[in-house]
């Protein structure tokens, strides 16, 4: 069972669990399995330090145990502990006959990328096998089946295999975040795991958006031969019914890592972020460029076009076809569209700054003023009409600082801040596959910020094909400058790109939260100091 909890919404999460238990009972199931920390939602972070949060969790768990009837339930929950060490376990409880019959405690606590579990949890020390309907079930939690000798000393599955009771199957409850490529990683790791241990696997994964993280679901059953038997849907709540007498039964085609999955993740991320924080409507600036066009499409698919306001804010440097394309896109989407010219505001700024700027050539200062005027106008609309402002910058721009603090970076959610520019184009073409939604000229014209006459991105940046390749090597693959240059990239160009990444850390520290869709996003999973002297 893959559910979409809200962190700390204990009554909501409890009713959600009971709803799916009812469906499982109607389908004739004997056992229902929920994801990691289902009751409180994952990751709860420093809420775990609040006694009132833990008390509310324990009350919800007690209510769940009281209301179970005629079915066994595995639920991810917090477990308090005493003594030296951390005050909590990350546990899986097997609930039956109105009690906790068995429990498993997460042994491998990840501390990489977005994870920081050793901050809160004490690791478990023993593996759990419990009997159910003639089967011996090995129960594990998320990271426990991602063991590698390079990362962890203890192997929870080895303990299962050499224990007094040999399991007939593995059950893993998980809250595994999505990134492009993760589906293939899971199938490879889980397939090898099942083949090596000659055991089938039941994998229940959380679904939904939580801040910048996306949990994709795709719960699955894997046969002892490492073949995907069946999989739940991705990016939605779903129930996967498994017959333990037919592990070998072939299911549908496995889900594939594709740009379409990225689009689904972004839509889910926008919808859940707004709805879980109390917003129903959004506003964004629509420039006539491809980044804002993609953001507008995602927003409309996430919230409904009736809840999205797109605003064009032309300057004297804005081409007429940019306005025309923005309006046409809004018409295609069916969302509201407004136009606010910023020329009067630009003149007011020019007059106010004339005593200081007279005699100096125009440069990035004047360009940034335009971006900040637009940011202020959009924030005013956001405040007045209770619409969350969505920013439209992509990962390539964020990496090298091709963005303006308190201008186009203003907003509450950075929708495509983890989408490289080349992938932006791939997503735009995917969106148009069944018919033109994004006007073709938006996709084919050279990208430009239109902050000065005849401006193009390539005036200030390398071609995006090169830029994105270097950024992926440096940010996601952690390659050194020497390795990047050895791959064929011009040394001066590679050095300049890395220099820009480092110099603009201060901007990203002030950027709105972004939705993670790559293996290494800017945000809590990438912790670099603003001030540093490291050469690379």
Short mmCIF file of C-alpha atoms in Angstrom, two decimals, residues 14-454:
data_model
loop_
_atom_site.label_atom_id
_atom_site.label_comp_id
_atom_site.label_asym_id
_atom_site.label_seq_id
_atom_site.Cartn_x
_atom_site.Cartn_y
_atom_site.Cartn_z
CA UNK A 14 -4.64 7.77 10.53
CA UNK A 15 -7.87 8.10 8.56
CA UNK A 16 -5.92 7.54 5.37
CA UNK A 17 -4.46 4.33 6.77
CA UNK A 18 -7.88 3.13 7.92
CA UNK A 19 -9.35 3.92 4.50
CA UNK A 20 -6.81 1.71 2.74
CA UNK A 21 -7.17 -1.01 5.35
CA UNK A 22 -10.88 -1.06 4.52
CA UNK A 23 -10.09 -1.44 0.83
CA UNK A 24 -7.64 -4.25 1.55
CA UNK A 25 -10.24 -6.09 3.62
CA UNK A 26 -12.82 -5.70 0.86
CA UNK A 27 -10.32 -7.23 -1.57
CA UNK A 28 -9.89 -10.23 0.72
CA UNK A 29 -6.34 -9.45 1.84
CA UNK A 30 -4.93 -10.97 5.03
CA UNK A 31 -1.98 -8.60 5.40
CA UNK A 32 -1.71 -4.91 4.54
CA UNK A 33 1.71 -3.22 4.39
CA UNK A 34 2.26 0.55 4.67
CA UNK A 35 5.42 2.59 4.02
CA UNK A 36 8.09 3.85 6.40
CA UNK A 37 6.92 6.26 9.16
CA UNK A 38 3.41 6.24 7.70
CA UNK A 39 1.77 7.71 10.76
CA UNK A 40 3.91 10.83 11.02
CA UNK A 41 5.15 11.18 7.41
CA UNK A 42 8.74 11.21 6.20
CA UNK A 43 11.08 12.98 6.86
CA UNK A 44 9.84 14.63 10.07
CA UNK A 45 13.26 16.17 10.80
CA UNK A 46 13.51 18.25 13.99
CA UNK A 47 9.83 17.80 14.78
CA UNK A 48 11.13 14.62 16.37
CA UNK A 49 12.67 16.78 19.09
CA UNK A 50 9.24 18.03 20.21
CA UNK A 51 7.52 16.00 22.93
CA UNK A 52 4.08 17.11 21.72
CA UNK A 53 4.81 15.65 18.26
CA UNK A 54 5.81 12.31 19.74
CA UNK A 55 2.77 12.29 22.04
CA UNK A 56 0.42 12.94 19.10
CA UNK A 57 2.10 10.14 17.17
CA UNK A 58 1.65 7.68 20.02
CA UNK A 59 -2.03 8.58 20.38
CA UNK A 60 -2.57 7.96 16.66
CA UNK A 61 -0.77 4.62 16.91
CA UNK A 62 -2.94 3.59 19.88
CA UNK A 63 -6.08 4.55 17.93
CA UNK A 64 -4.92 2.50 14.95
CA UNK A 65 -4.29 -0.56 17.10
CA UNK A 66 -7.77 -0.27 18.66
CA UNK A 67 -9.50 -0.04 15.28
CA UNK A 68 -7.80 -3.00 13.62
CA UNK A 69 -10.16 -5.89 13.12
CA UNK A 70 -9.78 -9.02 11.05
CA UNK A 71 -6.55 -8.10 9.27
CA UNK A 72 -2.84 -7.90 10.07
CA UNK A 73 -1.15 -4.57 9.41
CA UNK A 74 2.49 -3.54 9.05
CA UNK A 75 2.96 0.15 9.67
CA UNK A 76 6.04 2.37 9.85
CA UNK A 77 6.13 4.18 13.18
CA UNK A 78 8.31 5.91 15.74
CA UNK A 79 9.39 3.90 18.75
CA UNK A 80 10.69 5.56 21.91
CA UNK A 81 13.69 4.18 23.74
CA UNK A 82 15.57 4.85 26.98
CA UNK A 83 19.21 4.72 27.89
CA UNK A 84 22.33 6.12 26.19
CA UNK A 85 22.11 6.98 22.54
CA UNK A 86 19.32 8.53 20.52
CA UNK A 87 15.80 8.60 22.01
CA UNK A 88 13.99 6.95 19.06
CA UNK A 89 13.96 3.96 16.75
CA UNK A 90 12.65 4.10 13.20
CA UNK A 91 10.48 1.00 13.43
CA UNK A 92 8.06 -1.25 11.61
CA UNK A 93 5.28 -2.70 13.75
CA UNK A 94 3.32 -5.82 12.89
CA UNK A 95 -0.14 -5.14 14.33
CA UNK A 96 -2.66 -7.93 14.87
CA UNK A 97 -5.37 -8.74 17.37
CA UNK A 98 -5.20 -5.23 18.84
CA UNK A 99 -1.54 -5.35 19.80
CA UNK A 100 2.00 -4.94 18.49
CA UNK A 101 2.83 -8.57 17.73
CA UNK A 102 6.31 -8.05 16.22
CA UNK A 103 8.64 -5.17 15.49
CA UNK A 104 11.66 -4.42 13.33
CA UNK A 105 14.03 -1.53 13.94
CA UNK A 106 15.86 0.15 11.09
CA UNK A 107 19.51 -0.82 11.25
CA UNK A 108 21.13 1.17 8.45
CA UNK A 109 20.56 4.88 9.03
CA UNK A 110 21.50 6.93 5.95
CA UNK A 111 23.37 10.20 6.38
CA UNK A 112 24.07 11.09 2.75
CA UNK A 113 22.37 13.51 0.34
CA UNK A 114 19.01 14.55 1.86
CA UNK A 115 19.16 11.99 4.69
CA UNK A 116 20.28 12.69 8.25
CA UNK A 117 18.78 9.85 10.28
CA UNK A 118 21.60 9.40 12.80
CA UNK A 119 20.64 12.86 14.06
CA UNK A 120 17.44 11.38 15.49
CA UNK A 121 17.47 7.58 15.57
CA UNK A 122 19.37 4.82 17.27
CA UNK A 123 20.08 1.94 14.87
CA UNK A 124 18.47 -1.41 15.49
CA UNK A 125 20.79 -4.30 16.19
CA UNK A 126 18.79 -7.42 15.28
CA UNK A 127 16.89 -8.58 12.24
CA UNK A 128 13.25 -9.61 12.43
CA UNK A 129 11.53 -12.68 11.02
CA UNK A 130 7.87 -13.19 11.93
CA UNK A 131 5.39 -15.94 11.09
CA UNK A 132 2.31 -15.24 9.01
CA UNK A 133 -0.13 -17.71 7.42
CA UNK A 134 2.50 -20.44 7.13
CA UNK A 135 5.23 -18.08 5.85
CA UNK A 136 8.26 -16.74 7.63
CA UNK A 137 8.58 -13.05 6.67
CA UNK A 138 11.79 -11.08 6.96
CA UNK A 139 10.88 -7.50 7.83
CA UNK A 140 13.21 -4.60 6.91
CA UNK A 141 13.03 -0.82 6.59
CA UNK A 142 14.16 1.14 3.51
CA UNK A 143 17.98 1.44 3.65
CA UNK A 144 18.34 -2.02 5.18
CA UNK A 145 18.09 -3.60 1.71
CA UNK A 146 20.46 -1.06 0.12
CA UNK A 147 23.45 -2.45 2.02
CA UNK A 148 26.86 -2.30 0.39
CA UNK A 149 30.20 -3.23 1.92
CA UNK A 150 31.59 0.18 0.95
CA UNK A 151 28.98 2.04 3.02
CA UNK A 152 28.01 -0.13 5.99
CA UNK A 153 29.66 -2.79 8.12
CA UNK A 154 26.60 -4.75 9.25
CA UNK A 155 24.36 -6.40 6.67
CA UNK A 156 20.80 -6.83 7.99
CA UNK A 157 19.95 -9.43 5.34
CA UNK A 158 22.94 -11.57 6.26
CA UNK A 159 21.58 -11.72 9.79
CA UNK A 160 18.24 -12.84 8.38
CA UNK A 161 19.85 -15.60 6.34
CA UNK A 162 21.88 -17.05 9.22
CA UNK A 163 19.22 -16.63 11.89
CA UNK A 164 17.41 -19.51 13.60
CA UNK A 165 14.44 -19.10 11.23
CA UNK A 166 15.09 -18.80 7.51
CA UNK A 167 12.59 -16.41 5.87
CA UNK A 168 10.38 -17.36 2.93
CA UNK A 169 10.07 -13.76 1.73
CA UNK A 170 11.32 -10.25 2.41
CA UNK A 171 9.11 -7.27 3.23
CA UNK A 172 10.58 -3.78 3.01
CA UNK A 173 8.73 -0.62 4.00
CA UNK A 174 10.28 2.49 2.54
CA UNK A 175 10.23 6.25 2.04
CA UNK A 176 12.56 6.41 -0.94
CA UNK A 177 12.74 9.79 -2.72
CA UNK A 178 12.60 9.98 -6.49
CA UNK A 179 15.21 11.27 -8.86
CA UNK A 180 15.67 10.71 -12.59
CA UNK A 181 17.30 7.30 -12.86
CA UNK A 182 16.12 5.99 -9.47
CA UNK A 183 13.64 3.49 -10.91
CA UNK A 184 16.37 1.64 -12.74
CA UNK A 185 18.62 1.71 -9.68
CA UNK A 186 15.92 0.13 -7.54
CA UNK A 187 15.17 -2.66 -9.99
CA UNK A 188 18.86 -3.47 -10.35
CA UNK A 189 19.55 -3.49 -6.59
CA UNK A 190 16.37 -5.36 -5.69
CA UNK A 191 16.79 -7.90 -8.49
CA UNK A 192 20.30 -8.73 -7.38
CA UNK A 193 19.13 -8.89 -3.76
CA UNK A 194 16.37 -11.40 -4.57
CA UNK A 195 18.60 -13.58 -6.73
CA UNK A 196 21.41 -13.62 -4.17
CA UNK A 197 19.08 -14.59 -1.31
CA UNK A 198 16.66 -16.66 -3.42
CA UNK A 199 13.75 -14.81 -1.84
CA UNK A 200 10.83 -12.78 -3.20
CA UNK A 201 10.49 -9.16 -2.07
CA UNK A 202 7.46 -7.07 -1.19
CA UNK A 203 8.40 -3.38 -1.35
CA UNK A 204 6.00 -0.66 -0.10
CA UNK A 205 7.12 2.90 -0.87
CA UNK A 206 5.70 6.27 0.18
CA UNK A 207 4.20 8.55 -2.46
CA UNK A 208 3.74 12.32 -2.53
CA UNK A 209 5.59 15.60 -2.32
CA UNK A 210 7.21 16.78 0.89
CA UNK A 211 8.90 20.16 0.65
CA UNK A 212 11.33 19.65 -2.24
CA UNK A 213 11.32 15.84 -2.10
CA UNK A 214 9.16 13.66 -4.33
CA UNK A 215 8.24 10.14 -3.28
CA UNK A 216 7.17 8.22 -6.37
CA UNK A 217 5.53 5.09 -5.00
CA UNK A 218 6.15 2.34 -7.56
CA UNK A 219 5.72 -0.24 -4.82
CA UNK A 220 6.52 -3.67 -6.21
CA UNK A 221 6.78 -7.40 -5.80
CA UNK A 222 9.99 -8.98 -7.03
CA UNK A 223 10.28 -12.75 -7.50
CA UNK A 224 13.07 -14.86 -6.06
CA UNK A 225 14.58 -14.90 -9.56
CA UNK A 226 14.89 -11.11 -9.45
CA UNK A 227 12.07 -10.57 -11.94
CA UNK A 228 9.56 -7.78 -11.40
CA UNK A 229 6.28 -9.57 -10.76
CA UNK A 230 4.04 -6.52 -10.46
CA UNK A 231 4.29 -2.84 -9.65
CA UNK A 232 1.95 -0.19 -8.30
CA UNK A 233 1.35 3.04 -10.16
CA UNK A 234 3.79 5.88 -9.90
CA UNK A 235 3.16 9.29 -8.30
CA UNK A 236 -0.33 8.39 -6.99
CA UNK A 237 -1.71 6.48 -4.03
CA UNK A 238 -2.28 2.87 -5.01
CA UNK A 239 -2.85 -0.63 -3.69
CA UNK A 240 -0.89 -3.57 -5.08
CA UNK A 241 -2.49 -6.93 -4.30
CA UNK A 242 -0.03 -9.84 -4.13
CA UNK A 243 -0.86 -13.56 -4.01
CA UNK A 244 1.86 -15.22 -1.97
CA UNK A 245 1.13 -18.54 -3.70
CA UNK A 246 2.21 -17.17 -7.09
CA UNK A 247 5.37 -15.13 -6.64
CA UNK A 248 6.41 -16.21 -10.11
CA UNK A 249 3.37 -14.72 -11.83
CA UNK A 250 4.53 -12.18 -14.40
CA UNK A 251 3.18 -8.67 -14.10
CA UNK A 252 3.05 -5.75 -16.48
CA UNK A 253 6.05 -4.02 -18.03
CA UNK A 254 8.41 -2.43 -15.53
CA UNK A 255 8.29 1.35 -15.14
CA UNK A 256 10.98 3.11 -17.14
CA UNK A 257 13.10 6.08 -16.20
CA UNK A 258 12.10 8.74 -18.68
CA UNK A 259 11.55 12.45 -19.02
CA UNK A 260 7.83 11.69 -18.69
CA UNK A 261 8.50 10.51 -15.12
CA UNK A 262 10.22 13.84 -14.42
CA UNK A 263 7.13 15.70 -15.62
CA UNK A 264 4.92 13.60 -13.35
CA UNK A 265 7.23 14.26 -10.42
CA UNK A 266 7.15 18.02 -10.97
CA UNK A 267 3.35 18.07 -11.24
CA UNK A 268 3.01 16.07 -8.03
CA UNK A 269 5.56 18.30 -6.30
CA UNK A 270 3.72 21.51 -7.17
CA UNK A 271 0.31 20.11 -6.25
CA UNK A 272 1.36 18.70 -2.90
CA UNK A 273 3.49 21.67 -1.90
CA UNK A 274 0.66 24.12 -2.47
CA UNK A 275 -2.16 22.00 -1.11
CA UNK A 276 -0.25 20.82 1.97
CA UNK A 277 0.73 24.42 2.82
CA UNK A 278 -2.81 25.74 2.36
CA UNK A 279 -2.56 27.33 -1.09
CA UNK A 280 -4.92 26.62 -3.96
CA UNK A 281 -3.80 29.21 -6.50
CA UNK A 282 -0.50 30.24 -8.07
CA UNK A 283 0.93 33.18 -10.01
CA UNK A 284 4.01 33.30 -12.23
CA UNK A 285 5.72 35.57 -14.69
CA UNK A 286 5.30 34.45 -18.30
CA UNK A 287 8.08 35.93 -20.41
CA UNK A 288 7.56 34.15 -23.71
CA UNK A 289 10.62 31.99 -22.97
CA UNK A 290 10.81 28.26 -22.57
CA UNK A 291 11.47 28.11 -18.79
CA UNK A 292 8.38 30.08 -17.79
CA UNK A 293 6.35 28.21 -20.44
CA UNK A 294 7.27 24.85 -18.93
CA UNK A 295 6.55 26.13 -15.43
CA UNK A 296 3.12 27.36 -16.53
CA UNK A 297 2.23 23.97 -18.04
CA UNK A 298 3.29 22.13 -14.89
CA UNK A 299 1.34 24.55 -12.69
CA UNK A 300 -1.83 24.15 -14.75
CA UNK A 301 -1.57 20.36 -14.71
CA UNK A 302 -0.95 20.38 -10.97
CA UNK A 303 -3.57 22.90 -9.86
CA UNK A 304 -5.99 23.23 -12.77
CA UNK A 305 -5.74 26.15 -15.21
CA UNK A 306 -8.49 28.01 -13.39
CA UNK A 307 -6.12 28.36 -10.43
CA UNK A 308 -3.11 29.72 -12.34
CA UNK A 309 -2.46 33.36 -13.24
CA UNK A 310 0.27 34.10 -15.79
CA UNK A 311 1.57 37.67 -16.02
CA UNK A 312 3.61 39.10 -18.88
CA UNK A 313 5.68 42.13 -17.89
CA UNK A 314 7.26 43.58 -21.04
CA UNK A 315 10.02 46.16 -21.04
CA UNK A 316 11.25 48.28 -23.98
CA UNK A 317 13.55 45.34 -24.81
CA UNK A 318 10.77 42.76 -24.99
CA UNK A 319 10.02 41.57 -28.51
CA UNK A 320 6.38 41.64 -29.59
CA UNK A 321 6.49 37.94 -30.45
CA UNK A 322 7.45 37.20 -26.82
CA UNK A 323 4.21 38.80 -25.68
CA UNK A 324 2.26 37.09 -28.45
CA UNK A 325 3.73 33.68 -27.58
CA UNK A 326 3.02 34.14 -23.87
CA UNK A 327 -0.59 35.07 -24.58
CA UNK A 328 -1.00 32.13 -26.97
CA UNK A 329 0.38 29.71 -24.39
CA UNK A 330 -2.07 30.98 -21.77
CA UNK A 331 -4.91 30.56 -24.27
CA UNK A 332 -3.80 26.99 -25.02
CA UNK A 333 -3.68 26.20 -21.32
CA UNK A 334 -6.93 27.98 -20.47
CA UNK A 335 -5.42 29.94 -17.58
CA UNK A 336 -5.77 33.64 -16.76
CA UNK A 337 -3.35 36.03 -18.45
CA UNK A 338 -2.52 39.63 -17.60
CA UNK A 339 -0.05 42.16 -18.96
CA UNK A 340 1.77 44.80 -16.90
CA UNK A 341 4.29 47.00 -18.71
CA UNK A 342 7.31 47.83 -16.56
CA UNK A 343 8.56 50.84 -18.57
CA UNK A 344 7.04 53.41 -16.13
CA UNK A 345 8.69 51.71 -13.17
CA UNK A 346 12.00 51.57 -15.03
CA UNK A 347 11.81 55.32 -15.64
CA UNK A 348 11.09 55.95 -11.98
CA UNK A 349 14.14 53.94 -10.97
CA UNK A 350 16.26 55.70 -13.60
CA UNK A 351 15.24 59.10 -12.25
CA UNK A 352 15.85 58.12 -8.64
CA UNK A 353 19.31 56.74 -9.41
CA UNK A 354 20.36 59.43 -11.89
CA UNK A 355 22.42 61.41 -9.33
CA UNK A 356 24.47 58.27 -8.72
CA UNK A 357 24.56 56.61 -12.16
CA UNK A 358 25.04 59.66 -14.44
CA UNK A 359 28.09 59.24 -16.65
CA UNK A 360 28.33 55.49 -16.06
CA UNK A 361 27.61 52.93 -18.77
CA UNK A 362 24.60 50.69 -18.30
CA UNK A 363 25.48 47.19 -17.15
CA UNK A 364 24.04 44.36 -15.07
CA UNK A 365 22.81 46.83 -12.44
CA UNK A 366 20.14 48.23 -14.80
CA UNK A 367 19.28 44.74 -16.02
CA UNK A 368 18.80 43.50 -12.47
CA UNK A 369 16.49 46.43 -11.73
CA UNK A 370 14.15 45.13 -14.44
CA UNK A 371 14.12 41.68 -12.88
CA UNK A 372 13.46 43.16 -9.44
CA UNK A 373 10.60 45.30 -10.70
CA UNK A 374 9.00 42.16 -12.07
CA UNK A 375 9.64 40.30 -8.83
CA UNK A 376 8.02 43.07 -6.80
CA UNK A 377 4.95 43.19 -9.04
CA UNK A 378 4.49 39.43 -8.84
CA UNK A 379 4.94 39.42 -5.08
CA UNK A 380 2.31 42.15 -4.79
CA UNK A 381 -0.16 39.99 -6.73
CA UNK A 382 0.83 37.01 -4.59
CA UNK A 383 0.18 38.91 -1.35
CA UNK A 384 -3.05 40.56 -2.46
CA UNK A 385 -4.73 37.48 -3.92
CA UNK A 386 -3.16 34.72 -1.78
CA UNK A 387 -1.47 33.10 -4.75
CA UNK A 388 1.86 31.36 -4.25
CA UNK A 389 4.50 32.83 -6.57
CA UNK A 390 6.28 30.17 -8.62
CA UNK A 391 9.78 30.98 -9.86
CA UNK A 392 10.83 29.81 -13.29
CA UNK A 393 14.65 29.49 -13.28
CA UNK A 394 16.26 26.19 -14.32
CA UNK A 395 19.18 24.30 -12.77
CA UNK A 396 21.74 25.44 -15.33
CA UNK A 397 21.02 29.09 -14.54
CA UNK A 398 20.94 28.51 -10.79
CA UNK A 399 24.28 26.72 -10.95
CA UNK A 400 26.20 29.58 -12.53
CA UNK A 401 24.22 32.48 -11.05
CA UNK A 402 22.43 33.52 -14.24
CA UNK A 403 19.56 34.79 -12.12
CA UNK A 404 18.76 37.87 -10.02
CA UNK A 405 18.40 37.90 -6.26
CA UNK A 406 15.09 39.50 -5.22
CA UNK A 407 14.10 39.53 -8.89
CA UNK A 408 13.36 36.39 -10.88
CA UNK A 409 14.44 34.40 -7.80
CA UNK A 410 11.56 35.88 -5.77
CA UNK A 411 8.84 33.40 -4.90
CA UNK A 412 7.71 30.52 -2.74
CA UNK A 413 8.57 27.49 -4.87
CA UNK A 414 11.22 27.04 -7.58
CA UNK A 415 9.46 24.53 -9.83
CA UNK A 416 12.24 23.66 -12.29
CA UNK A 417 15.29 24.69 -10.24
CA UNK A 418 16.60 21.11 -10.49
CA UNK A 419 15.86 20.69 -14.20
CA UNK A 420 18.88 21.29 -16.47
CA UNK A 421 18.26 23.45 -19.54
CA UNK A 422 18.57 20.58 -22.01
CA UNK A 423 15.96 18.62 -20.05
CA UNK A 424 13.72 21.71 -20.14
CA UNK A 425 13.68 21.38 -23.92
CA UNK A 426 13.03 17.63 -23.68
CA UNK A 427 10.06 18.24 -21.40
CA UNK A 428 8.70 20.94 -23.70
CA UNK A 429 8.83 18.57 -26.69
CA UNK A 430 7.16 15.85 -24.63
CA UNK A 431 4.35 18.23 -23.71
CA UNK A 432 3.79 19.04 -27.38
CA UNK A 433 3.86 15.41 -28.51
CA UNK A 434 0.07 15.13 -28.71
CA UNK A 435 -0.42 18.62 -30.15
CA UNK A 436 1.00 22.09 -29.73
CA UNK A 437 0.54 23.49 -26.24
CA UNK A 438 3.76 25.44 -25.98
CA UNK A 439 4.01 27.60 -29.13
CA UNK A 440 6.73 26.15 -31.33
CA UNK A 441 8.60 29.44 -31.55
CA UNK A 442 9.17 29.36 -27.79
CA UNK A 443 11.02 26.07 -28.25
CA UNK A 444 12.98 26.96 -31.37
CA UNK A 445 14.06 30.57 -30.73
CA UNK A 446 17.46 31.18 -29.07
CA UNK A 447 16.97 31.64 -25.31
CA UNK A 448 17.19 35.22 -24.07
CA UNK A 449 16.49 37.17 -20.89
CA UNK A 450 15.56 40.26 -22.99
CA UNK A 451 17.14 42.67 -20.50
CA UNK A 452 19.07 44.61 -23.14
CA UNK A 453 18.91 44.98 -26.93
CA UNK A 454 19.53 41.78 -28.95
#
